[in-house]
């Protein structure tokens, strides 16, 4: 694998594997006592997707809405936008469900009710892990202000080797 310094210089890479994008500067933390209250509303999304095996890069631009879930207590998280990958651009969307807990944390489920991960932003940062078949999703959520937060997913396994970095900004 090589040392961290070699990886930073692009040396010591596995053959046929693109260098991983550099680290993002550590943003300030914004403690969030109630995840559901904080996330409620509409957000702009700017996401970069890196395929670490091939070096390909894509992007997603769109909006996220966290609104009351008509199917029960909690919020529906609806993302809609455009995914650009190479020369192709397509509409893309996803739906998640956020179930608030009494302590200000939340449980996140897929639209069909399967569990995805938990979320605790009381310190301003949270790490979550989600196994998906043989792949592993490791997410870091960082609240950086009253109207901004970031999400980074590192996905590794036999099917994927990706890094997804997303910035959310509240829409007024």
PDB file of C-alpha atoms in Angstrom:
ATOM      1  CA  UNK A   1       0.000   0.000   0.000  1.00  0.00           C
ATOM      2  CA  UNK A   2       2.823   2.474   0.706  1.00  0.00           C
ATOM      3  CA  UNK A   3       3.110   5.247   3.238  1.00  0.00           C
ATOM      4  CA  UNK A   4       0.695   8.146   3.586  1.00  0.00           C
ATOM      5  CA  UNK A   5       3.351  10.497   2.203  1.00  0.00           C
ATOM      6  CA  UNK A   6       3.842   8.252  -0.871  1.00  0.00           C
ATOM      7  CA  UNK A   7       0.093   8.141  -1.428  1.00  0.00           C
ATOM      8  CA  UNK A   8      -0.071  11.948  -1.217  1.00  0.00           C
ATOM      9  CA  UNK A   9       2.556  12.162  -3.968  1.00  0.00           C
ATOM     10  CA  UNK A  10       0.764   9.472  -6.008  1.00  0.00           C
ATOM     11  CA  UNK A  11       3.508   6.923  -5.395  1.00  0.00           C
ATOM     12  CA  UNK A  12       2.988   3.519  -3.923  1.00  0.00           C
ATOM     13  CA  UNK A  13      -0.385   3.250  -5.682  1.00  0.00           C
ATOM     14  CA  UNK A  14      -1.745  -0.107  -6.601  1.00  0.00           C
ATOM     15  CA  UNK A  15      -1.255  -0.724 -10.342  1.00  0.00           C
ATOM     16  CA  UNK A  16      -4.294   0.326 -12.393  1.00  0.00           C
ATOM     17  CA  UNK A  17      -5.732   2.356  -9.541  1.00  0.00           C
ATOM     18  CA  UNK A  18      -6.263   6.110  -9.715  1.00  0.00           C
ATOM     19  CA  UNK A  19      -4.866   8.243  -6.904  1.00  0.00           C
ATOM     20  CA  UNK A  20      -7.454   9.213  -4.302  1.00  0.00           C
ATOM     21  CA  UNK A  21      -8.525  12.868  -4.333  1.00  0.00           C
ATOM     22  CA  UNK A  22      -6.763  14.926  -1.682  1.00  0.00           C
ATOM     23  CA  UNK A  23      -8.223  15.538   1.753  1.00  0.00           C
ATOM     24  CA  UNK A  24     -10.691  18.328   2.308  1.00  0.00           C
ATOM     25  CA  UNK A  25      -9.747  20.970   4.886  1.00  0.00           C
ATOM     26  CA  UNK A  26     -11.398  20.345   8.247  1.00  0.00           C
ATOM     27  CA  UNK A  27     -14.433  22.661   8.450  1.00  0.00           C
ATOM     28  CA  UNK A  28     -15.647  24.168  11.725  1.00  0.00           C
ATOM     29  CA  UNK A  29     -18.163  22.074  13.637  1.00  0.00           C
ATOM     30  CA  UNK A  30     -21.703  23.252  14.328  1.00  0.00           C
ATOM     31  CA  UNK A  31     -23.338  21.149  17.087  1.00  0.00           C
ATOM     32  CA  UNK A  32     -26.926  20.152  16.240  1.00  0.00           C
ATOM     33  CA  UNK A  33     -29.146  19.230  19.213  1.00  0.00           C
ATOM     34  CA  UNK A  34     -32.028  17.996  16.993  1.00  0.00           C
ATOM     35  CA  UNK A  35     -31.149  16.415  13.632  1.00  0.00           C
ATOM     36  CA  UNK A  36     -34.720  16.449  12.266  1.00  0.00           C
ATOM     37  CA  UNK A  37     -35.297  20.117  13.112  1.00  0.00           C
ATOM     38  CA  UNK A  38     -31.918  21.068  11.604  1.00  0.00           C
ATOM     39  CA  UNK A  39     -32.443  19.169   8.346  1.00  0.00           C
ATOM     40  CA  UNK A  40     -36.081  20.223   7.782  1.00  0.00           C
ATOM     41  CA  UNK A  41     -36.499  22.334   4.666  1.00  0.00           C
ATOM     42  CA  UNK A  42     -34.860  22.572   1.241  1.00  0.00           C
ATOM     43  CA  UNK A  43     -31.160  22.335   0.424  1.00  0.00           C
ATOM     44  CA  UNK A  44     -29.042  22.720  -2.700  1.00  0.00           C
ATOM     45  CA  UNK A  45     -26.722  19.792  -3.418  1.00  0.00           C
ATOM     46  CA  UNK A  46     -23.322  19.739  -5.095  1.00  0.00           C
ATOM     47  CA  UNK A  47     -21.787  16.257  -5.174  1.00  0.00           C
ATOM     48  CA  UNK A  48     -18.603  14.985  -6.754  1.00  0.00           C
ATOM     49  CA  UNK A  49     -18.239  11.260  -7.410  1.00  0.00           C
ATOM     50  CA  UNK A  50     -14.786   9.757  -7.871  1.00  0.00           C
ATOM     51  CA  UNK A  51     -14.231   6.241  -9.218  1.00  0.00           C
ATOM     52  CA  UNK A  52     -10.943   5.398  -7.522  1.00  0.00           C
ATOM     53  CA  UNK A  53     -10.280   2.349  -9.730  1.00  0.00           C
ATOM     54  CA  UNK A  54     -10.478   4.169 -13.046  1.00  0.00           C
ATOM     55  CA  UNK A  55      -9.885   7.814 -12.114  1.00  0.00           C
ATOM     56  CA  UNK A  56     -13.230   8.794 -13.648  1.00  0.00           C
ATOM     57  CA  UNK A  57     -15.082  11.688 -12.060  1.00  0.00           C
ATOM     58  CA  UNK A  58     -18.746  12.633 -12.147  1.00  0.00           C
ATOM     59  CA  UNK A  59     -21.041  15.108 -10.469  1.00  0.00           C
ATOM     60  CA  UNK A  60     -24.577  15.505  -9.211  1.00  0.00           C
ATOM     61  CA  UNK A  61     -26.304  18.880  -8.895  1.00  0.00           C
ATOM     62  CA  UNK A  62     -29.778  19.279  -7.509  1.00  0.00           C
ATOM     63  CA  UNK A  63     -31.899  19.801  -4.429  1.00  0.00           C
ATOM     64  CA  UNK A  64     -32.848  17.913  -1.294  1.00  0.00           C
ATOM     65  CA  UNK A  65     -36.115  18.406   0.543  1.00  0.00           C
ATOM     66  CA  UNK A  66     -36.662  17.179   4.095  1.00  0.00           C
ATOM     67  CA  UNK A  67     -40.414  17.391   4.621  1.00  0.00           C
ATOM     68  CA  UNK A  68     -43.018  15.657   6.801  1.00  0.00           C
ATOM     69  CA  UNK A  69     -43.418  11.997   5.884  1.00  0.00           C
ATOM     70  CA  UNK A  70     -47.091  11.270   5.110  1.00  0.00           C
ATOM     71  CA  UNK A  71     -46.454   7.573   5.924  1.00  0.00           C
ATOM     72  CA  UNK A  72     -45.579   8.231   9.563  1.00  0.00           C
ATOM     73  CA  UNK A  73     -43.678  10.306  12.045  1.00  0.00           C
ATOM     74  CA  UNK A  74     -40.503  11.772  10.687  1.00  0.00           C
ATOM     75  CA  UNK A  75     -39.233  13.300   7.507  1.00  0.00           C
ATOM     76  CA  UNK A  76     -39.032  12.216   3.901  1.00  0.00           C
ATOM     77  CA  UNK A  77     -35.639  13.045   2.354  1.00  0.00           C
ATOM     78  CA  UNK A  78     -36.127  13.572  -1.392  1.00  0.00           C
ATOM     79  CA  UNK A  79     -33.158  14.307  -3.659  1.00  0.00           C
ATOM     80  CA  UNK A  80     -33.627  15.288  -7.302  1.00  0.00           C
ATOM     81  CA  UNK A  81     -31.165  16.580  -9.836  1.00  0.00           C
ATOM     82  CA  UNK A  82     -28.850  15.766 -12.728  1.00  0.00           C
ATOM     83  CA  UNK A  83     -26.038  13.216 -12.654  1.00  0.00           C
ATOM     84  CA  UNK A  84     -23.173  13.831 -15.058  1.00  0.00           C
ATOM     85  CA  UNK A  85     -20.784  10.961 -15.761  1.00  0.00           C
ATOM     86  CA  UNK A  86     -18.365  11.437 -18.633  1.00  0.00           C
ATOM     87  CA  UNK A  87     -20.274  12.827 -21.604  1.00  0.00           C
ATOM     88  CA  UNK A  88     -23.621  11.502 -20.321  1.00  0.00           C
ATOM     89  CA  UNK A  89     -26.061  13.468 -18.178  1.00  0.00           C
ATOM     90  CA  UNK A  90     -29.255  11.993 -16.747  1.00  0.00           C
ATOM     91  CA  UNK A  91     -31.943  12.859 -14.197  1.00  0.00           C
ATOM     92  CA  UNK A  92     -31.318  11.168 -10.848  1.00  0.00           C
ATOM     93  CA  UNK A  93     -33.223  10.936  -7.591  1.00  0.00           C
ATOM     94  CA  UNK A  94     -33.431   9.063  -4.320  1.00  0.00           C
ATOM     95  CA  UNK A  95     -35.760   8.932  -1.342  1.00  0.00           C
ATOM     96  CA  UNK A  96     -34.828   8.191   2.270  1.00  0.00           C
ATOM     97  CA  UNK A  97     -36.800   8.336   5.505  1.00  0.00           C
ATOM     98  CA  UNK A  98     -35.553  10.062   8.648  1.00  0.00           C
ATOM     99  CA  UNK A  99     -37.073   8.851  11.920  1.00  0.00           C
ATOM    100  CA  UNK A 100     -36.290  11.231  14.809  1.00  0.00           C
ATOM    101  CA  UNK A 101     -35.371   9.852  18.236  1.00  0.00           C
ATOM    102  CA  UNK A 102     -36.239  11.591  21.532  1.00  0.00           C
ATOM    103  CA  UNK A 103     -32.568  12.464  22.208  1.00  0.00           C
ATOM    104  CA  UNK A 104     -32.207  14.524  18.999  1.00  0.00           C
ATOM    105  CA  UNK A 105     -30.571  11.761  16.959  1.00  0.00           C
ATOM    106  CA  UNK A 106     -32.276   9.982  14.047  1.00  0.00           C
ATOM    107  CA  UNK A 107     -32.511   6.665  12.246  1.00  0.00           C
ATOM    108  CA  UNK A 108     -32.231   6.800   8.443  1.00  0.00           C
ATOM    109  CA  UNK A 109     -34.048   4.192   6.355  1.00  0.00           C
ATOM    110  CA  UNK A 110     -34.279   3.497   2.655  1.00  0.00           C
ATOM    111  CA  UNK A 111     -37.620   4.362   1.030  1.00  0.00           C
ATOM    112  CA  UNK A 112     -38.740   0.717   1.346  1.00  0.00           C
ATOM    113  CA  UNK A 113     -38.142   0.733   5.119  1.00  0.00           C
ATOM    114  CA  UNK A 114     -34.819  -1.132   5.226  1.00  0.00           C
ATOM    115  CA  UNK A 115     -32.387   0.404   7.750  1.00  0.00           C
ATOM    116  CA  UNK A 116     -29.556   2.504   6.301  1.00  0.00           C
ATOM    117  CA  UNK A 117     -27.697   4.168   9.206  1.00  0.00           C
ATOM    118  CA  UNK A 118     -28.082   6.207  12.375  1.00  0.00           C
ATOM    119  CA  UNK A 119     -27.348   9.935  12.631  1.00  0.00           C
ATOM    120  CA  UNK A 120     -26.141  11.883  15.667  1.00  0.00           C
ATOM    121  CA  UNK A 121     -25.084  15.463  14.922  1.00  0.00           C
ATOM    122  CA  UNK A 122     -25.038  16.657  18.544  1.00  0.00           C
ATOM    123  CA  UNK A 123     -21.269  17.278  18.339  1.00  0.00           C
ATOM    124  CA  UNK A 124     -21.490  18.523  14.738  1.00  0.00           C
ATOM    125  CA  UNK A 125     -19.919  15.377  13.255  1.00  0.00           C
ATOM    126  CA  UNK A 126     -21.042  11.780  12.885  1.00  0.00           C
ATOM    127  CA  UNK A 127     -19.598   8.674  11.244  1.00  0.00           C
ATOM    128  CA  UNK A 128     -21.818   5.854  10.041  1.00  0.00           C
ATOM    129  CA  UNK A 129     -21.189   2.510   8.356  1.00  0.00           C
ATOM    130  CA  UNK A 130     -23.530   0.619   6.042  1.00  0.00           C
ATOM    131  CA  UNK A 131     -22.719  -2.812   4.607  1.00  0.00           C
ATOM    132  CA  UNK A 132     -24.221  -3.275   1.136  1.00  0.00           C
ATOM    133  CA  UNK A 133     -23.760  -6.820  -0.160  1.00  0.00           C
ATOM    134  CA  UNK A 134     -19.956  -7.194  -0.149  1.00  0.00           C
ATOM    135  CA  UNK A 135     -19.301  -3.447  -0.303  1.00  0.00           C
ATOM    136  CA  UNK A 136     -18.923  -1.174   2.703  1.00  0.00           C
ATOM    137  CA  UNK A 137     -20.132   2.436   2.880  1.00  0.00           C
ATOM    138  CA  UNK A 138     -18.377   4.633   5.449  1.00  0.00           C
ATOM    139  CA  UNK A 139     -19.995   8.039   5.819  1.00  0.00           C
ATOM    140  CA  UNK A 140     -18.950  11.189   7.646  1.00  0.00           C
ATOM    141  CA  UNK A 141     -21.579  13.855   8.249  1.00  0.00           C
ATOM    142  CA  UNK A 142     -20.342  17.308   9.276  1.00  0.00           C
ATOM    143  CA  UNK A 143     -22.604  20.207  10.224  1.00  0.00           C
ATOM    144  CA  UNK A 144     -20.558  23.334   9.479  1.00  0.00           C
ATOM    145  CA  UNK A 145     -23.138  26.040  10.168  1.00  0.00           C
ATOM    146  CA  UNK A 146     -26.837  26.700  10.608  1.00  0.00           C
ATOM    147  CA  UNK A 147     -27.294  26.491   6.831  1.00  0.00           C
ATOM    148  CA  UNK A 148     -24.459  24.208   5.620  1.00  0.00           C
ATOM    149  CA  UNK A 149     -23.412  20.616   6.071  1.00  0.00           C
ATOM    150  CA  UNK A 150     -21.162  18.140   4.285  1.00  0.00           C
ATOM    151  CA  UNK A 151     -21.339  14.429   3.668  1.00  0.00           C
ATOM    152  CA  UNK A 152     -18.536  12.172   2.501  1.00  0.00           C
ATOM    153  CA  UNK A 153     -19.076   8.500   1.643  1.00  0.00           C
ATOM    154  CA  UNK A 154     -16.115   6.202   1.041  1.00  0.00           C
ATOM    155  CA  UNK A 155     -17.330   3.043  -0.674  1.00  0.00           C
ATOM    156  CA  UNK A 156     -15.091   0.012  -0.945  1.00  0.00           C
ATOM    157  CA  UNK A 157     -15.506  -3.598  -1.939  1.00  0.00           C
ATOM    158  CA  UNK A 158     -15.532  -5.869  -4.931  1.00  0.00           C
ATOM    159  CA  UNK A 159     -18.245  -3.919  -6.792  1.00  0.00           C
ATOM    160  CA  UNK A 160     -17.188  -0.332  -6.003  1.00  0.00           C
ATOM    161  CA  UNK A 161     -14.213   1.782  -5.045  1.00  0.00           C
ATOM    162  CA  UNK A 162     -15.613   5.286  -4.843  1.00  0.00           C
ATOM    163  CA  UNK A 163     -15.465   8.535  -2.937  1.00  0.00           C
ATOM    164  CA  UNK A 164     -18.547  10.783  -2.877  1.00  0.00           C
ATOM    165  CA  UNK A 165     -18.263  14.313  -1.475  1.00  0.00           C
ATOM    166  CA  UNK A 166     -21.395  16.407  -1.049  1.00  0.00           C
ATOM    167  CA  UNK A 167     -22.021  19.977   0.093  1.00  0.00           C
ATOM    168  CA  UNK A 168     -25.532  20.959   1.208  1.00  0.00           C
ATOM    169  CA  UNK A 169     -26.630  24.615   1.494  1.00  0.00           C
ATOM    170  CA  UNK A 170     -30.006  25.663   2.823  1.00  0.00           C
ATOM    171  CA  UNK A 171     -32.333  27.284   0.274  1.00  0.00           C
ATOM    172  CA  UNK A 172     -34.469  30.186   1.475  1.00  0.00           C
TER     173      UNK A 172
END
